[in-house]
């Protein structure tokens, strides 16, 4: 079974790195540039896992997580935060908003793949 992943990051380099890490391992990877773009992409796909950055223009990761948890079709979709931030209060804020997991950049490809597979369960 192919897992569909939506990766949300305002950095083109990071989006490319996520695609390179996930696509060859059998994931169907969709990309979005920020939270607003992610909501538009979600009109046409139903991802098994969403990976999001925190610091993005228009709609940041916290706003995206809150928005996803308020929607019926994404209420239970696992969300992994992938960010350069490591402060415990930000991690707690993300978890309180509904994030499933937290990975600090730069990421280890094998660990990211394992985390995506684990939360997709």
Tab-separated table of N, CA, C and O in Angstrom:
chain	number	residue	atom	x	y	z
A	1	UNK	N	0.843	-1.188	0.000
A	1	UNK	CA	0.000	0.000	0.000
A	1	UNK	C	0.883	1.243	0.000
A	1	UNK	O	1.803	1.368	0.796
A	2	UNK	N	0.611	2.150	-0.907
A	2	UNK	CA	1.356	3.398	-0.999
A	2	UNK	C	0.778	4.412	-0.025
A	2	UNK	O	-0.428	4.645	-0.002
A	3	UNK	N	1.647	5.011	0.779
A	3	UNK	CA	1.213	6.056	1.696
A	3	UNK	C	1.370	7.413	1.026
A	3	UNK	O	2.385	7.682	0.374
A	4	UNK	N	0.354	8.259	1.182
A	4	UNK	CA	0.387	9.601	0.635
A	4	UNK	C	0.819	10.565	1.722
A	4	UNK	O	0.280	10.561	2.828
A	5	UNK	N	1.826	11.393	1.395
A	5	UNK	CA	2.370	12.358	2.342
A	5	UNK	C	2.243	13.755	1.753
A	5	UNK	O	2.564	13.975	0.583
A	6	UNK	N	1.774	14.696	2.570
A	6	UNK	CA	1.793	16.107	2.207
A	6	UNK	C	2.900	16.756	3.025
A	6	UNK	O	2.864	16.710	4.261
A	7	UNK	N	3.899	17.317	2.346
A	7	UNK	CA	5.019	17.989	3.006
A	7	UNK	C	4.870	19.495	2.801
A	7	UNK	O	4.758	19.958	1.659
A	8	UNK	N	4.852	20.235	3.909
A	8	UNK	CA	4.601	21.678	3.875
A	8	UNK	C	5.817	22.416	4.422
A	8	UNK	O	6.160	22.266	5.596
A	9	UNK	N	6.473	23.199	3.565
A	9	UNK	CA	7.644	23.962	3.994
A	9	UNK	C	7.855	25.107	3.010
A	9	UNK	O	7.709	24.911	1.807
A	10	UNK	N	8.201	26.285	3.527
A	10	UNK	CA	8.400	27.430	2.639
A	10	UNK	C	9.761	27.393	1.939
A	10	UNK	O	9.992	28.147	1.003
A	11	UNK	N	10.634	26.498	2.353
A	11	UNK	CA	11.946	26.364	1.716
A	11	UNK	C	11.880	25.342	0.580
A	11	UNK	O	11.565	24.169	0.801
A	12	UNK	N	12.189	25.810	-0.631
A	12	UNK	CA	12.198	24.901	-1.780
A	12	UNK	C	13.212	23.782	-1.553
A	12	UNK	O	12.956	22.616	-1.875
A	13	UNK	N	14.357	24.107	-0.981
A	13	UNK	CA	15.388	23.096	-0.709
A	13	UNK	C	14.848	22.022	0.221
A	13	UNK	O	15.053	20.821	-0.022
A	14	UNK	N	14.148	22.425	1.272
A	14	UNK	CA	13.613	21.438	2.217
A	14	UNK	C	12.533	20.588	1.551
A	14	UNK	O	12.490	19.374	1.758
A	15	UNK	N	11.677	21.199	0.736
A	15	UNK	CA	10.663	20.416	0.015
A	15	UNK	C	11.334	19.386	-0.888
A	15	UNK	O	10.922	18.230	-0.943
A	16	UNK	N	12.400	19.804	-1.570
A	16	UNK	CA	13.133	18.888	-2.444
A	16	UNK	C	13.767	17.754	-1.637
A	16	UNK	O	13.730	16.588	-2.052
A	17	UNK	N	14.353	18.081	-0.483
A	17	UNK	CA	14.968	17.061	0.366
A	17	UNK	C	13.927	16.048	0.845
A	17	UNK	O	14.200	14.846	0.904
A	18	UNK	N	12.739	16.535	1.192
A	18	UNK	CA	11.675	15.634	1.649
A	18	UNK	C	11.225	14.714	0.520
A	18	UNK	O	11.025	13.515	0.718
A	19	UNK	N	11.086	15.269	-0.682
A	19	UNK	CA	10.686	14.445	-1.821
A	19	UNK	C	11.739	13.376	-2.094
A	19	UNK	O	11.423	12.205	-2.282
A	20	UNK	N	13.019	13.769	-2.076
A	20	UNK	CA	14.119	12.836	-2.338
A	20	UNK	C	14.191	11.755	-1.258
A	20	UNK	O	14.511	10.599	-1.541
A	21	UNK	N	13.866	12.113	-0.013
A	21	UNK	CA	13.912	11.141	1.085
A	21	UNK	C	12.748	10.155	1.012
A	21	UNK	O	12.907	8.978	1.334
A	22	UNK	N	11.581	10.626	0.594
A	22	UNK	CA	10.367	9.810	0.688
A	22	UNK	C	9.951	9.107	-0.608
A	22	UNK	O	9.567	7.941	-0.586
A	23	UNK	N	10.005	9.799	-1.729
A	23	UNK	CA	9.492	9.235	-2.983
A	23	UNK	C	10.169	7.918	-3.377
A	23	UNK	O	9.476	6.958	-3.731
A	24	UNK	N	11.508	7.817	-3.304
A	24	UNK	CA	12.141	6.546	-3.685
A	24	UNK	C	11.785	5.380	-2.762
A	24	UNK	O	11.989	4.223	-3.111
A	25	UNK	N	11.248	5.698	-1.596
A	25	UNK	CA	10.869	4.648	-0.638
A	25	UNK	C	9.384	4.295	-0.749
A	25	UNK	O	8.811	3.686	0.139
A	26	UNK	N	8.770	4.727	-1.852
A	26	UNK	CA	7.408	4.309	-2.142
A	26	UNK	C	6.298	5.230	-1.680
A	26	UNK	O	5.127	4.887	-1.815
A	27	UNK	N	6.641	6.395	-1.169
A	27	UNK	CA	5.607	7.333	-0.742
A	27	UNK	C	5.149	8.187	-1.915
A	27	UNK	O	5.941	8.548	-2.781
A	28	UNK	N	3.869	8.505	-1.938
A	28	UNK	CA	3.303	9.442	-2.907
A	28	UNK	C	3.395	10.817	-2.254
A	28	UNK	O	2.638	11.118	-1.326
A	29	UNK	N	4.344	11.641	-2.685
A	29	UNK	CA	4.662	12.902	-2.007
A	29	UNK	C	4.025	14.086	-2.731
A	29	UNK	O	4.216	14.271	-3.930
A	30	UNK	N	3.271	14.871	-1.980
A	30	UNK	CA	2.703	16.129	-2.467
A	30	UNK	C	3.331	17.245	-1.655
A	30	UNK	O	3.620	17.072	-0.466
A	31	UNK	N	3.527	18.409	-2.292
A	31	UNK	CA	4.236	19.497	-1.641
A	31	UNK	C	3.382	20.754	-1.572
A	31	UNK	O	2.562	21.007	-2.456
A	32	UNK	N	3.606	21.543	-0.506
A	32	UNK	CA	2.940	22.839	-0.354
A	32	UNK	C	3.947	23.819	0.222
A	32	UNK	O	4.830	23.436	1.000
A	33	UNK	N	3.800	25.095	-0.134
A	33	UNK	CA	4.781	26.114	0.237
A	33	UNK	C	4.515	26.764	1.591
A	33	UNK	O	5.408	27.384	2.153
A	34	UNK	N	3.303	26.671	2.094
A	34	UNK	CA	2.957	27.188	3.418
A	34	UNK	C	1.583	26.646	3.795
A	34	UNK	O	1.001	25.846	3.058
A	35	UNK	N	1.069	27.066	4.955
A	35	UNK	CA	-0.201	26.534	5.429
A	35	UNK	C	-1.369	26.808	4.506
A	35	UNK	O	-2.219	25.935	4.293
A	36	UNK	N	-1.422	28.013	3.940
A	36	UNK	CA	-2.506	28.343	3.007
A	36	UNK	C	-2.455	27.439	1.782
A	36	UNK	O	-3.477	26.923	1.329
A	37	UNK	N	-1.263	27.266	1.234
A	37	UNK	CA	-1.087	26.394	0.072
A	37	UNK	C	-1.473	24.956	0.429
A	37	UNK	O	-2.116	24.259	-0.360
A	38	UNK	N	-1.121	24.520	1.629
A	38	UNK	CA	-1.473	23.165	2.071
A	38	UNK	C	-2.974	22.952	2.080
A	38	UNK	O	-3.473	21.913	1.642
A	39	UNK	N	-3.716	23.938	2.563
A	39	UNK	CA	-5.182	23.814	2.596
A	39	UNK	C	-5.747	23.704	1.190
A	39	UNK	O	-6.702	22.964	0.957
A	40	UNK	N	-5.140	24.410	0.232
A	40	UNK	CA	-5.578	24.305	-1.166
A	40	UNK	C	-5.266	22.913	-1.719
A	40	UNK	O	-6.093	22.305	-2.386
A	41	UNK	N	-4.079	22.398	-1.437
A	41	UNK	CA	-3.688	21.061	-1.912
A	41	UNK	C	-4.627	20.003	-1.324
A	41	UNK	O	-5.005	19.044	-1.995
A	42	UNK	N	-5.020	20.199	-0.066
A	42	UNK	CA	-5.885	19.221	0.602
A	42	UNK	C	-7.286	19.133	-0.005
A	42	UNK	O	-8.018	18.192	0.293
A	43	UNK	N	-7.625	20.067	-0.869
A	43	UNK	CA	-8.912	19.990	-1.557
A	43	UNK	C	-8.911	18.840	-2.565
A	43	UNK	O	-9.975	18.345	-2.934
A	44	UNK	N	-7.718	18.384	-2.969
A	44	UNK	CA	-7.653	17.347	-3.997
A	44	UNK	C	-6.968	16.049	-3.555
A	44	UNK	O	-6.915	15.097	-4.334
A	45	UNK	N	-6.429	16.008	-2.336
A	45	UNK	CA	-5.805	14.773	-1.860
A	45	UNK	C	-6.232	14.499	-0.416
A	45	UNK	O	-6.664	15.401	0.288
A	46	UNK	N	-6.075	13.258	-0.008
A	46	UNK	CA	-6.342	12.863	1.383
A	46	UNK	C	-5.085	12.157	1.892
A	46	UNK	O	-4.965	10.933	1.788
A	47	UNK	N	-4.118	12.914	2.417
A	47	UNK	CA	-2.855	12.299	2.819
A	47	UNK	C	-2.996	11.395	4.035
A	47	UNK	O	-3.869	11.587	4.881
A	48	UNK	N	-2.101	10.411	4.096
A	48	UNK	CA	-2.037	9.532	5.263
A	48	UNK	C	-1.253	10.203	6.391
A	48	UNK	O	-1.483	9.922	7.563
A	49	UNK	N	-0.315	11.083	6.017
A	49	UNK	CA	0.524	11.809	6.971
A	49	UNK	C	0.800	13.202	6.411
A	49	UNK	O	0.995	13.351	5.200
A	50	UNK	N	0.851	14.190	7.299
A	50	UNK	CA	1.228	15.548	6.920
A	50	UNK	C	2.496	15.905	7.686
A	50	UNK	O	2.577	15.692	8.903
A	51	UNK	N	3.491	16.423	6.968
A	51	UNK	CA	4.730	16.908	7.579
A	51	UNK	C	4.727	18.424	7.394
A	51	UNK	O	4.558	18.899	6.266
A	52	UNK	N	4.892	19.183	8.468
A	52	UNK	CA	4.864	20.637	8.339
A	52	UNK	C	5.964	21.324	9.118
A	52	UNK	O	6.344	20.885	10.204
A	53	UNK	N	6.448	22.403	8.546
A	53	UNK	CA	7.359	23.311	9.217
A	53	UNK	C	6.515	24.184	10.156
A	53	UNK	O	5.281	24.186	10.071
A	54	UNK	N	7.165	24.918	11.027
A	54	UNK	CA	6.456	25.858	11.899
A	54	UNK	C	6.486	27.266	11.330
A	54	UNK	O	5.464	27.913	11.163
A	55	UNK	N	7.694	27.772	11.043
A	55	UNK	CA	7.864	29.159	10.606
A	55	UNK	C	7.667	29.276	9.102
A	55	UNK	O	8.555	28.932	8.324
A	56	UNK	N	6.458	29.758	8.707
A	56	UNK	CA	6.132	29.925	7.293
A	56	UNK	C	5.282	31.177	7.140
A	56	UNK	O	4.582	31.571	8.078
A	57	UNK	N	5.316	31.789	5.940
A	57	UNK	CA	4.463	32.963	5.705
A	57	UNK	C	2.985	32.563	5.570
A	57	UNK	O	2.664	31.377	5.498
A	58	UNK	N	2.134	33.552	5.557
A	58	UNK	CA	0.680	33.429	5.391
A	58	UNK	C	0.031	32.626	6.509
A	58	UNK	O	-0.669	33.190	7.325
A	59	UNK	N	0.259	31.327	6.581
A	59	UNK	CA	-0.299	30.496	7.660
A	59	UNK	C	0.815	29.604	8.166
A	59	UNK	O	1.316	28.748	7.435
A	60	UNK	N	1.235	29.819	9.427
A	60	UNK	CA	2.353	29.044	9.973
A	60	UNK	C	1.905	27.648	10.385
A	60	UNK	O	0.725	27.286	10.273
A	61	UNK	N	2.855	26.866	10.861
A	61	UNK	CA	2.571	25.478	11.220
A	61	UNK	C	1.545	25.345	12.335
A	61	UNK	O	0.692	24.458	12.297
A	62	UNK	N	1.612	26.225	13.345
A	62	UNK	CA	0.638	26.155	14.437
A	62	UNK	C	-0.777	26.411	13.914
A	62	UNK	O	-1.721	25.707	14.270
A	63	UNK	N	-0.910	27.416	13.049
A	63	UNK	CA	-2.220	27.723	12.467
A	63	UNK	C	-2.716	26.595	11.582
A	63	UNK	O	-3.902	26.262	11.579
A	64	UNK	N	-1.791	25.990	10.828
A	64	UNK	CA	-2.161	24.868	9.969
A	64	UNK	C	-2.651	23.694	10.804
A	64	UNK	O	-3.685	23.099	10.506
A	65	UNK	N	-1.914	23.354	11.858
A	65	UNK	CA	-2.313	22.226	12.713
A	65	UNK	C	-3.700	22.469	13.295
A	65	UNK	O	-4.566	21.579	13.254
A	66	UNK	N	-3.938	23.666	13.817
A	66	UNK	CA	-5.250	23.981	14.400
A	66	UNK	C	-6.347	23.857	13.342
A	66	UNK	O	-7.423	23.309	13.608
A	67	UNK	N	-6.066	24.348	12.140
A	67	UNK	CA	-7.038	24.287	11.053
A	67	UNK	C	-7.331	22.837	10.668
A	67	UNK	O	-8.486	22.451	10.472
A	68	UNK	N	-6.287	22.015	10.579
A	68	UNK	CA	-6.457	20.608	10.211
A	68	UNK	C	-7.272	19.861	11.259
A	68	UNK	O	-8.109	19.022	10.925
A	69	UNK	N	-7.025	20.148	12.524
A	69	UNK	CA	-7.748	19.464	13.603
A	69	UNK	C	-9.207	19.905	13.682
A	69	UNK	O	-10.046	19.179	14.207
A	70	UNK	N	-9.524	21.058	13.122
A	70	UNK	CA	-10.906	21.549	13.125
A	70	UNK	C	-11.721	20.982	11.956
A	70	UNK	O	-12.944	21.113	11.936
A	71	UNK	N	-11.061	20.346	11.001
A	71	UNK	CA	-11.730	19.801	9.821
A	71	UNK	C	-12.013	18.309	10.008
A	71	UNK	O	-11.140	17.564	10.440
A	72	UNK	N	-13.179	17.904	9.630
A	72	UNK	CA	-13.581	16.507	9.815
A	72	UNK	C	-12.636	15.533	9.107
A	72	UNK	O	-12.213	14.535	9.688
A	73	UNK	N	-12.276	15.819	7.846
A	73	UNK	CA	-11.491	14.844	7.075
A	73	UNK	C	-9.999	14.824	7.428
A	73	UNK	O	-9.284	13.931	6.982
A	74	UNK	N	-9.513	15.778	8.231
A	74	UNK	CA	-8.103	15.752	8.651
A	74	UNK	C	-7.955	15.727	10.176
A	74	UNK	O	-6.842	15.802	10.677
A	75	UNK	N	-9.054	15.585	10.862
A	75	UNK	CA	-9.033	15.621	12.333
A	75	UNK	C	-8.088	14.576	12.922
A	75	UNK	O	-7.429	14.804	13.922
A	76	UNK	N	-8.012	13.405	12.290
A	76	UNK	CA	-7.199	12.308	12.827
A	76	UNK	C	-5.948	12.004	11.998
A	76	UNK	O	-5.234	11.041	12.278
A	77	UNK	N	-5.696	12.810	10.983
A	77	UNK	CA	-4.506	12.600	10.154
A	77	UNK	C	-3.248	12.899	10.972
A	77	UNK	O	-3.155	13.965	11.577
A	78	UNK	N	-2.299	11.974	11.020
A	78	UNK	CA	-1.064	12.237	11.766
A	78	UNK	C	-0.315	13.441	11.186
A	78	UNK	O	-0.224	13.591	9.964
A	79	UNK	N	0.203	14.288	12.074
A	79	UNK	CA	0.954	15.476	11.669
A	79	UNK	C	2.312	15.443	12.360
A	79	UNK	O	2.391	15.411	13.587
A	80	UNK	N	3.366	15.447	11.544
A	80	UNK	CA	4.729	15.511	12.062
A	80	UNK	C	5.259	16.921	11.823
A	80	UNK	O	5.239	17.412	10.691
A	81	UNK	N	5.712	17.564	12.885
A	81	UNK	CA	6.347	18.872	12.758
A	81	UNK	C	7.822	18.639	12.459
A	81	UNK	O	8.493	17.880	13.159
A	82	UNK	N	8.318	19.286	11.395
A	82	UNK	CA	9.722	19.203	11.001
A	82	UNK	C	10.248	20.628	10.969
A	82	UNK	O	9.865	21.410	10.105
A	83	UNK	N	11.078	20.992	11.941
A	83	UNK	CA	11.462	22.383	12.109
A	83	UNK	C	12.873	22.528	12.658
A	83	UNK	O	13.428	21.566	13.213
A	84	UNK	N	13.428	23.709	12.513
A	84	UNK	CA	14.721	24.007	13.132
A	84	UNK	C	14.544	24.344	14.601
A	84	UNK	O	15.505	24.376	15.357
A	85	UNK	N	13.317	24.600	15.014
A	85	UNK	CA	13.032	24.964	16.406
A	85	UNK	C	13.193	23.748	17.315
A	85	UNK	O	12.772	22.658	16.977
A	86	UNK	N	13.766	23.982	18.499
A	86	UNK	CA	13.917	22.871	19.441
A	86	UNK	C	13.431	23.237	20.843
A	86	UNK	O	13.548	22.418	21.756
A	87	UNK	N	12.885	24.430	21.008
A	87	UNK	CA	12.447	24.871	22.336
A	87	UNK	C	11.294	24.005	22.844
A	87	UNK	O	10.329	23.767	22.116
A	88	UNK	N	11.393	23.528	24.092
A	88	UNK	CA	10.346	22.667	24.660
A	88	UNK	C	8.960	23.322	24.650
A	88	UNK	O	7.969	22.642	24.429
A	89	UNK	N	8.892	24.636	24.847
A	89	UNK	CA	7.573	25.289	24.869
A	89	UNK	C	6.916	25.287	23.491
A	89	UNK	O	5.692	25.189	23.378
A	90	UNK	N	7.724	25.355	22.436
A	90	UNK	CA	7.158	25.280	21.084
A	90	UNK	C	6.694	23.854	20.776
A	90	UNK	O	5.653	23.645	20.164
A	91	UNK	N	7.475	22.897	21.229
A	91	UNK	CA	7.086	21.494	21.045
A	91	UNK	C	5.765	21.213	21.772
A	91	UNK	O	4.876	20.563	21.225
A	92	UNK	N	5.638	21.722	22.983
A	92	UNK	CA	4.400	21.529	23.751
A	92	UNK	C	3.227	22.242	23.081
A	92	UNK	O	2.119	21.721	23.030
A	93	UNK	N	3.487	23.443	22.558
A	93	UNK	CA	2.430	24.179	21.856
A	93	UNK	C	1.938	23.392	20.641
A	93	UNK	O	0.736	23.301	20.383
A	94	UNK	N	2.869	22.787	19.908
A	94	UNK	CA	2.508	21.986	18.737
A	94	UNK	C	1.713	20.756	19.160
A	94	UNK	O	0.699	20.408	18.549
A	95	UNK	N	2.169	20.094	20.216
A	95	UNK	CA	1.457	18.906	20.691
A	95	UNK	C	0.053	19.283	21.158
A	95	UNK	O	-0.914	18.579	20.873
A	96	UNK	N	-0.065	20.392	21.870
A	96	UNK	CA	-1.379	20.850	22.343
A	96	UNK	C	-2.305	21.182	21.185
A	96	UNK	O	-3.513	20.986	21.276
A	97	UNK	N	-1.721	21.692	20.101
A	97	UNK	CA	-2.525	22.026	18.916
A	97	UNK	C	-2.979	20.773	18.174
A	97	UNK	O	-3.939	20.814	17.413
A	98	UNK	N	-2.259	19.650	18.392
A	98	UNK	CA	-2.666	18.412	17.746
A	98	UNK	C	-1.585	17.703	16.952
A	98	UNK	O	-1.872	16.743	16.246
A	99	UNK	N	-0.325	18.167	17.061
A	99	UNK	CA	0.758	17.490	16.348
A	99	UNK	C	0.992	16.098	16.928
A	99	UNK	O	0.866	15.890	18.131
A	100	UNK	N	1.334	15.175	16.054
A	100	UNK	CA	1.582	13.788	16.445
A	100	UNK	C	3.033	13.581	16.840
A	100	UNK	O	3.337	12.803	17.739
A	101	UNK	N	3.953	14.266	16.149
A	101	UNK	CA	5.374	14.086	16.401
A	101	UNK	C	6.154	15.341	16.065
A	101	UNK	O	5.614	16.290	15.494
A	102	UNK	N	7.445	15.353	16.418
A	102	UNK	CA	8.308	16.521	16.258
A	102	UNK	C	9.685	16.035	15.880
A	102	UNK	O	10.271	15.206	16.580
A	103	UNK	N	10.216	16.529	14.762
A	103	UNK	CA	11.561	16.186	14.317
A	103	UNK	C	12.305	17.494	14.060
A	103	UNK	O	11.773	18.396	13.413
A	104	UNK	N	13.533	17.580	14.566
A	104	UNK	CA	14.334	18.791	14.386
A	104	UNK	C	15.201	18.648	13.135
A	104	UNK	O	15.820	17.603	12.910
A	105	UNK	N	15.221	19.709	12.308
A	105	UNK	CA	16.088	19.754	11.126
A	105	UNK	C	17.515	20.010	11.594
A	105	UNK	O	17.701	20.706	12.582
A	106	UNK	N	18.507	19.535	10.876
A	106	UNK	CA	18.378	18.680	9.696
A	106	UNK	C	17.954	17.278	10.099
A	106	UNK	O	18.303	16.812	11.175
A	107	UNK	N	17.194	16.635	9.240
A	107	UNK	CA	16.648	15.326	9.589
A	107	UNK	C	17.486	14.198	9.017
A	107	UNK	O	18.183	14.355	8.020
A	108	UNK	N	17.422	13.074	9.676
A	108	UNK	CA	18.033	11.829	9.208
A	108	UNK	C	16.971	11.121	8.368
A	108	UNK	O	15.872	10.874	8.847
A	109	UNK	N	17.300	10.818	7.119
A	109	UNK	CA	16.312	10.226	6.201
A	109	UNK	C	15.674	8.960	6.754
A	109	UNK	O	14.460	8.798	6.712
A	110	UNK	N	16.498	8.055	7.267
A	110	UNK	CA	15.968	6.778	7.771
A	110	UNK	C	15.020	7.007	8.943
A	110	UNK	O	13.971	6.358	9.044
A	111	UNK	N	15.365	7.928	9.827
A	111	UNK	CA	14.508	8.212	10.983
A	111	UNK	C	13.201	8.874	10.551
A	111	UNK	O	12.144	8.583	11.103
A	112	UNK	N	13.279	9.750	9.547
A	112	UNK	CA	12.061	10.388	9.042
A	112	UNK	C	11.135	9.343	8.430
A	112	UNK	O	9.936	9.308	8.728
A	113	UNK	N	11.677	8.484	7.593
A	113	UNK	CA	10.878	7.439	6.950
A	113	UNK	C	10.241	6.545	8.005
A	113	UNK	O	9.048	6.223	7.947
A	114	UNK	N	11.023	6.159	9.008
A	114	UNK	CA	10.492	5.309	10.080
A	114	UNK	C	9.375	6.019	10.845
A	114	UNK	O	8.349	5.414	11.163
A	115	UNK	N	9.555	7.312	11.113
A	115	UNK	CA	8.529	8.068	11.843
A	115	UNK	C	7.249	8.179	11.024
A	115	UNK	O	6.151	8.008	11.563
A	116	UNK	N	7.367	8.435	9.737
A	116	UNK	CA	6.184	8.538	8.878
A	116	UNK	C	5.434	7.207	8.851
A	116	UNK	O	4.214	7.164	9.001
A	117	UNK	N	6.178	6.125	8.680
A	117	UNK	CA	5.530	4.799	8.641
A	117	UNK	C	4.877	4.483	9.987
A	117	UNK	O	3.796	3.917	10.048
A	118	UNK	N	5.536	4.841	11.082
A	118	UNK	CA	5.031	4.548	12.421
A	118	UNK	C	3.712	5.292	12.686
A	118	UNK	O	2.752	4.706	13.121
A	119	UNK	N	3.672	6.612	12.385
A	119	UNK	CA	2.438	7.367	12.684
A	119	UNK	C	1.313	7.032	11.721
A	119	UNK	O	0.143	7.159	12.067
A	120	UNK	N	1.672	6.589	10.501
A	120	UNK	CA	0.634	6.212	9.535
A	120	UNK	C	-0.040	4.911	9.954
A	120	UNK	O	-1.167	4.627	9.552
A	121	UNK	N	0.695	4.131	10.766
A	121	UNK	CA	0.260	2.915	11.388
A	121	UNK	C	-0.609	2.015	10.639
A	121	UNK	O	-1.306	1.189	10.947
